[in-house]
Coordinates of C-alpha atoms in Angstrom, one line a residue:
M1 CA 18.1 130.1 98.5
G2 CA 19.2 131.2 95.1
L3 CA 20.1 127.6 94.1
A4 CA 16.8 126.3 95.4
R5 CA 14.9 128.9 93.4
T6 CA 16.9 128.1 90.3
L7 CA 16.2 124.3 90.7
A8 CA 12.5 124.9 91.4
A9 CA 12.1 127.1 88.4
G10 CA 13.9 124.5 86.2
V11 CA 11.9 121.6 87.5
V12 CA 8.6 123.4 87.0
A13 CA 9.5 124.7 83.6
A14 CA 10.6 121.2 82.4
A15 CA 7.5 119.5 83.8
V16 CA 5.1 122.0 82.2
T17 CA 7.0 121.9 78.9
R18 CA 6.7 118.1 78.8
A19 CA 3.1 118.1 79.9
A20 CA 2.1 120.7 77.4
R21 CA 3.9 118.9 74.6
R22 CA 2.1 115.7 75.4
A23 CA -1.3 117.4 75.6
L24 CA -0.8 119.2 72.3
D25 CA 0.3 116.0 70.7
A26 CA -2.8 114.3 71.9
A27 CA -5.1 117.0 70.6
P28 CA -3.3 119.5 68.3
P29 CA -5.4 122.6 67.8
G30 CA -6.6 122.6 64.2
G31 CA -5.0 119.2 63.5
A32 CA -1.5 118.0 63.4
E33 CA -1.0 119.0 59.8
R34 CA -1.5 122.7 60.7
W35 CA 1.6 122.4 62.9
T36 CA 3.8 120.5 60.5
R37 CA 6.5 122.1 58.5
T38 CA 9.4 120.8 56.4
N39 CA 12.9 121.5 57.8
H40 CA 16.1 122.3 55.9
G41 CA 16.7 118.5 55.4
G42 CA 13.3 118.0 53.8
E43 CA 11.9 116.2 56.8
P44 CA 8.6 116.9 58.4
V45 CA 8.8 118.5 61.9
S46 CA 6.2 119.6 64.4
M47 CA 6.0 123.1 65.7
L48 CA 4.1 122.0 68.8
E49 CA 7.3 122.4 70.6
G50 CA 7.0 126.2 70.5
P51 CA 3.8 126.6 72.5
A52 CA 5.0 124.0 75.0
V53 CA 8.3 125.8 75.6
A54 CA 6.6 129.1 75.9
A55 CA 4.2 127.6 78.5
G56 CA 7.2 126.1 80.4
L57 CA 9.0 129.4 80.4
V58 CA 6.0 131.3 81.8
A59 CA 5.4 128.7 84.5
G60 CA 9.0 128.5 85.5
A61 CA 9.4 132.3 85.6
A62 CA 6.2 132.6 87.7
V63 CA 7.6 130.4 90.5
A64 CA 11.2 131.8 90.5
G65 CA 12.5 134.5 92.7
G66 CA 13.4 138.0 91.9
G67 CA 10.5 139.9 93.3
P68 CA 6.9 140.2 92.0
R69 CA 7.6 142.9 89.4
D70 CA 10.6 141.0 88.0
R71 CA 8.5 137.8 87.7
A72 CA 5.6 139.7 86.2
A73 CA 7.8 141.4 83.6
T74 CA 9.3 138.0 82.5
V75 CA 6.0 136.3 82.3
L76 CA 4.5 139.1 80.3
A77 CA 7.4 139.3 77.9
C78 CA 7.4 135.5 77.3
A79 CA 3.7 135.2 77.0
G80 CA 3.4 138.1 74.6
A81 CA 6.2 136.8 72.4
G82 CA 4.8 133.3 72.4
V83 CA 1.2 134.4 71.5
F84 CA 2.3 136.7 68.6
G85 CA 4.7 134.0 67.5
I86 CA 1.8 131.5 67.3
L87 CA -0.2 133.9 65.2
D88 CA 2.7 134.3 62.7
D89 CA 3.3 130.5 62.7
L90 CA -0.3 129.6 61.9
A91 CA -1.6 132.6 60.0
E92 CA 1.4 133.6 57.9
D93 CA 0.3 135.1 54.6
T94 CA 2.4 133.3 52.0
T95 CA 1.0 135.3 49.1
H96 CA 3.3 138.2 49.8
S97 CA 7.1 138.2 49.6
A98 CA 7.8 140.2 52.8
K99 CA 10.6 138.4 54.6
G100 CA 12.7 139.4 57.6
L101 CA 12.4 142.4 59.8
R102 CA 13.1 144.8 56.9
G103 CA 10.5 143.2 54.7
H104 CA 7.8 143.3 57.3
L105 CA 8.6 146.9 58.3
G106 CA 8.6 147.8 54.6
A107 CA 5.1 146.3 54.2
L108 CA 3.9 148.3 57.2
A109 CA 5.3 151.5 55.6
Q110 CA 3.2 150.7 52.5
G111 CA 0.1 150.3 54.7
R112 CA 0.1 146.5 54.5
L113 CA 0.0 144.6 57.7
T114 CA 1.5 141.1 57.4
T115 CA 1.3 138.5 60.2
G116 CA 5.1 139.1 60.6
G117 CA 4.4 142.9 60.9
L118 CA 1.7 142.2 63.4
K119 CA 4.2 140.1 65.4
V120 CA 6.8 142.9 65.3
V121 CA 4.3 145.4 66.6
G122 CA 2.8 143.0 69.1
I123 CA 6.1 141.8 70.6
G124 CA 7.5 145.4 70.6
A125 CA 4.4 146.6 72.6
T126 CA 4.5 143.7 75.1
S127 CA 8.2 144.1 75.5
L128 CA 7.9 147.8 76.3
V129 CA 5.1 147.1 78.8
A130 CA 7.3 144.3 80.4
A131 CA 10.2 146.8 80.6
A132 CA 7.9 149.4 82.2
V133 CA 6.8 146.8 84.8
G134 CA 10.2 145.4 85.7
T135 CA 12.6 148.4 85.3
R136 CA 13.6 149.9 88.7
R137 CA 13.6 153.6 88.9
R138 CA 17.1 155.1 89.1
G139 CA 17.4 158.8 88.9
G140 CA 14.9 161.2 87.4
V141 CA 11.9 160.8 85.1
L142 CA 13.9 161.2 81.8
G143 CA 16.6 158.7 83.0
H144 CA 13.9 156.2 83.9
A145 CA 12.1 156.6 80.6
A146 CA 15.4 156.0 78.8
D147 CA 16.0 152.9 80.8
V148 CA 12.5 151.6 79.9
A149 CA 13.0 152.3 76.2
V150 CA 16.4 150.6 76.1
N151 CA 15.1 147.6 78.1
G152 CA 12.0 147.3 75.9
A153 CA 14.1 147.4 72.7
L154 CA 16.5 144.8 74.2
I155 CA 13.7 142.4 75.0
A156 CA 12.1 142.7 71.6
G157 CA 15.4 142.7 69.7
T158 CA 16.6 139.6 71.4
A159 CA 13.3 137.8 70.8
N160 CA 13.7 138.5 67.1
L161 CA 17.4 137.6 67.1
V162 CA 16.9 134.1 68.6
N163 CA 14.1 133.5 66.1
L164 CA 16.6 134.2 63.3
L165 CA 18.8 131.3 64.7
D166 CA 16.0 128.7 64.6
L167 CA 17.2 127.2 61.3
R168 CA 18.9 124.1 62.4
P169 CA 18.1 121.5 65.1
G170 CA 19.0 122.7 68.6
R171 CA 20.6 125.9 67.5
A172 CA 18.2 128.4 69.1
L173 CA 18.1 126.3 72.3
K174 CA 21.9 126.3 72.6
A175 CA 22.2 130.0 71.8
S176 CA 19.5 131.0 74.3
A177 CA 21.3 128.9 77.1
L178 CA 24.6 130.5 76.3
L179 CA 23.2 134.0 76.2
A180 CA 21.4 133.5 79.5
A181 CA 24.4 131.8 81.2
P182 CA 25.9 135.1 82.6
M183 CA 22.6 135.7 84.5
L184 CA 22.5 132.2 86.1
T185 CA 23.6 133.2 89.6
G186 CA 21.4 136.2 89.9
S187 CA 17.8 137.2 89.1
G188 CA 16.3 135.0 91.8
G189 CA 16.8 131.8 89.8
Q190 CA 14.9 133.0 86.8
T191 CA 17.4 131.5 84.4
G192 CA 16.6 128.0 85.7
A193 CA 13.3 128.3 83.9
L194 CA 15.0 128.6 80.6
L195 CA 17.4 125.7 81.3
G196 CA 14.5 123.5 82.4
A197 CA 12.3 124.2 79.4
S198 CA 15.2 123.8 77.0
A199 CA 16.3 120.5 78.5
A200 CA 12.7 119.1 78.2
A201 CA 12.5 120.2 74.5
A202 CA 16.1 119.4 73.5
P203 CA 15.8 115.6 72.6
A204 CA 13.0 116.1 70.0
D205 CA 14.6 119.3 68.7
L206 CA 18.0 117.9 68.3
G207 CA 16.5 114.8 66.8
A208 CA 14.8 116.9 64.1
R209 CA 11.3 115.8 65.2
D210 CA 10.3 119.1 66.6
M211 CA 11.1 122.8 66.0
L212 CA 10.5 125.9 68.0
G213 CA 8.9 128.0 65.3
D214 CA 8.2 131.6 66.0
A215 CA 6.3 130.8 69.2
G216 CA 9.1 129.0 71.0
A217 CA 12.1 131.0 69.5
N218 CA 10.5 134.4 70.2
A219 CA 9.6 133.3 73.7
L220 CA 13.1 132.1 74.4
G221 CA 14.6 135.3 73.1
A222 CA 12.2 137.5 75.1
F223 CA 13.2 135.5 78.2
V224 CA 16.9 136.1 77.5
G225 CA 16.3 139.7 76.7
T226 CA 14.3 140.3 79.9
R227 CA 17.0 138.7 82.0
W228 CA 19.7 141.0 80.5
A229 CA 17.4 144.1 80.6
L230 CA 16.5 143.7 84.3
S231 CA 19.8 142.4 85.7
A232 CA 22.7 144.0 83.8
P233 CA 24.1 147.5 84.5
R234 CA 23.2 150.3 82.2
P235 CA 26.5 150.3 80.2
V236 CA 26.2 146.6 79.6
R237 CA 22.6 146.9 78.5
A238 CA 23.6 149.6 76.0
V239 CA 26.3 147.4 74.6
A240 CA 24.0 144.4 74.5
L241 CA 21.4 146.3 72.6
A242 CA 24.0 147.6 70.1
A243 CA 25.1 144.0 69.5
V244 CA 21.5 142.8 69.0
V245 CA 20.8 145.6 66.5
G246 CA 24.1 145.0 64.7
L247 CA 23.5 141.2 64.3
T248 CA 19.9 141.8 63.2
L249 CA 21.0 144.2 60.5
A250 CA 23.8 141.8 59.5
S251 CA 21.3 139.0 59.1
E252 CA 19.6 140.9 56.2
R253 CA 22.8 140.5 54.2
V254 CA 24.7 137.6 55.7
S255 CA 23.6 134.0 56.3
F256 CA 24.2 133.0 59.9
S257 CA 24.2 129.3 58.8
A258 CA 26.9 130.0 56.3
V259 CA 29.1 131.8 58.9
I260 CA 28.6 129.0 61.4
E261 CA 29.5 126.3 58.8
R262 CA 32.7 128.2 57.8
T263 CA 33.8 128.6 61.5
P264 CA 35.1 125.3 63.0
W265 CA 34.4 126.1 66.7
L266 CA 30.9 127.4 65.9
R267 CA 30.2 124.4 63.7
R268 CA 31.2 122.0 66.5
I269 CA 28.9 123.7 69.0
D270 CA 26.1 123.9 66.4
Q271 CA 26.3 120.2 65.7
A272 CA 26.8 118.9 69.2
G273 CA 24.1 116.5 70.3
R274 CA 22.4 116.6 67.0
T275 CA 21.1 113.3 65.8
P276 CA 22.7 112.4 62.4
A277 CA 20.3 112.2 59.5
V278 CA 19.8 108.6 58.4
A279 CA 20.3 108.1 54.6
P280 CA 17.2 106.8 52.8
P281 CA 17.4 103.1 51.7
H282 CA 17.9 104.0 48.0
D283 CA 20.9 106.2 48.9
L284 CA 22.4 103.3 50.9
E285 CA 21.9 101.0 47.9
A286 CA 23.5 103.5 45.6
A287 CA 26.5 103.8 47.8
S288 CA 26.9 100.0 48.0
D289 CA 26.6 99.7 44.2
E290 CA 29.4 102.2 43.7
G291 CA 31.7 100.3 46.1
P292 CA 34.3 101.7 48.5
T293 CA 35.9 105.0 47.7
A294 CA 39.4 106.1 48.4

């Protein structure tokens, strides 16, 4: 039954992700240019992948097992993260220099609400509601309230962490799948939704034609965080939250991309399946003019 639920969630998530991506490509809201960005290699990429992946995650989670409250919590967390991610993707105020979690929180402290700050507040609120919906009561009122708070923080924190990894083709998809892997055999097959949506989005993402943007990366992270929050024992959740907080704080000072590039086994995982960039014709001509090198 568990395998059947996992497969069903994966198939539905993949089908909805593909269908949503095709529909968005046919009629991009606001026009295709509004969804186009330039990636690290200077190539134009579409962020339409993000809403499509968020839709696939929501659909897959809705048909998976795990009980109605578990499904509702996952759907709410992913939908909230996706919606607030879209707002930040499309309405980001580039006139201000607030960057990263610290920058957006600093702007809020000064009474200035950036789109990133709105996303932080919005995802935090929907994550807390999702945690309240899905967290089972164990013990007294205070213990339950602490569980809800930890779970809400874990969902929101993981949503932000995965978004920090969406800097190279396929990186956030791979990280999400690896983080969700320990939950694959439980949770009523919910993790199948993540694998299905990721598989549908991977070819264009690894090929540097699409990117998740805040909408897709935040939704993926919220999904992973929800699975850990609602499935792992209390000590494991506490350790997971500490790790998420530690990595988020580290990201303010350390480049994840630089660390990955310096670490051979991380670099191999990061580059696996990625379509090599094709050198422009003038570069090829310059190389041939220089002749072979030793």
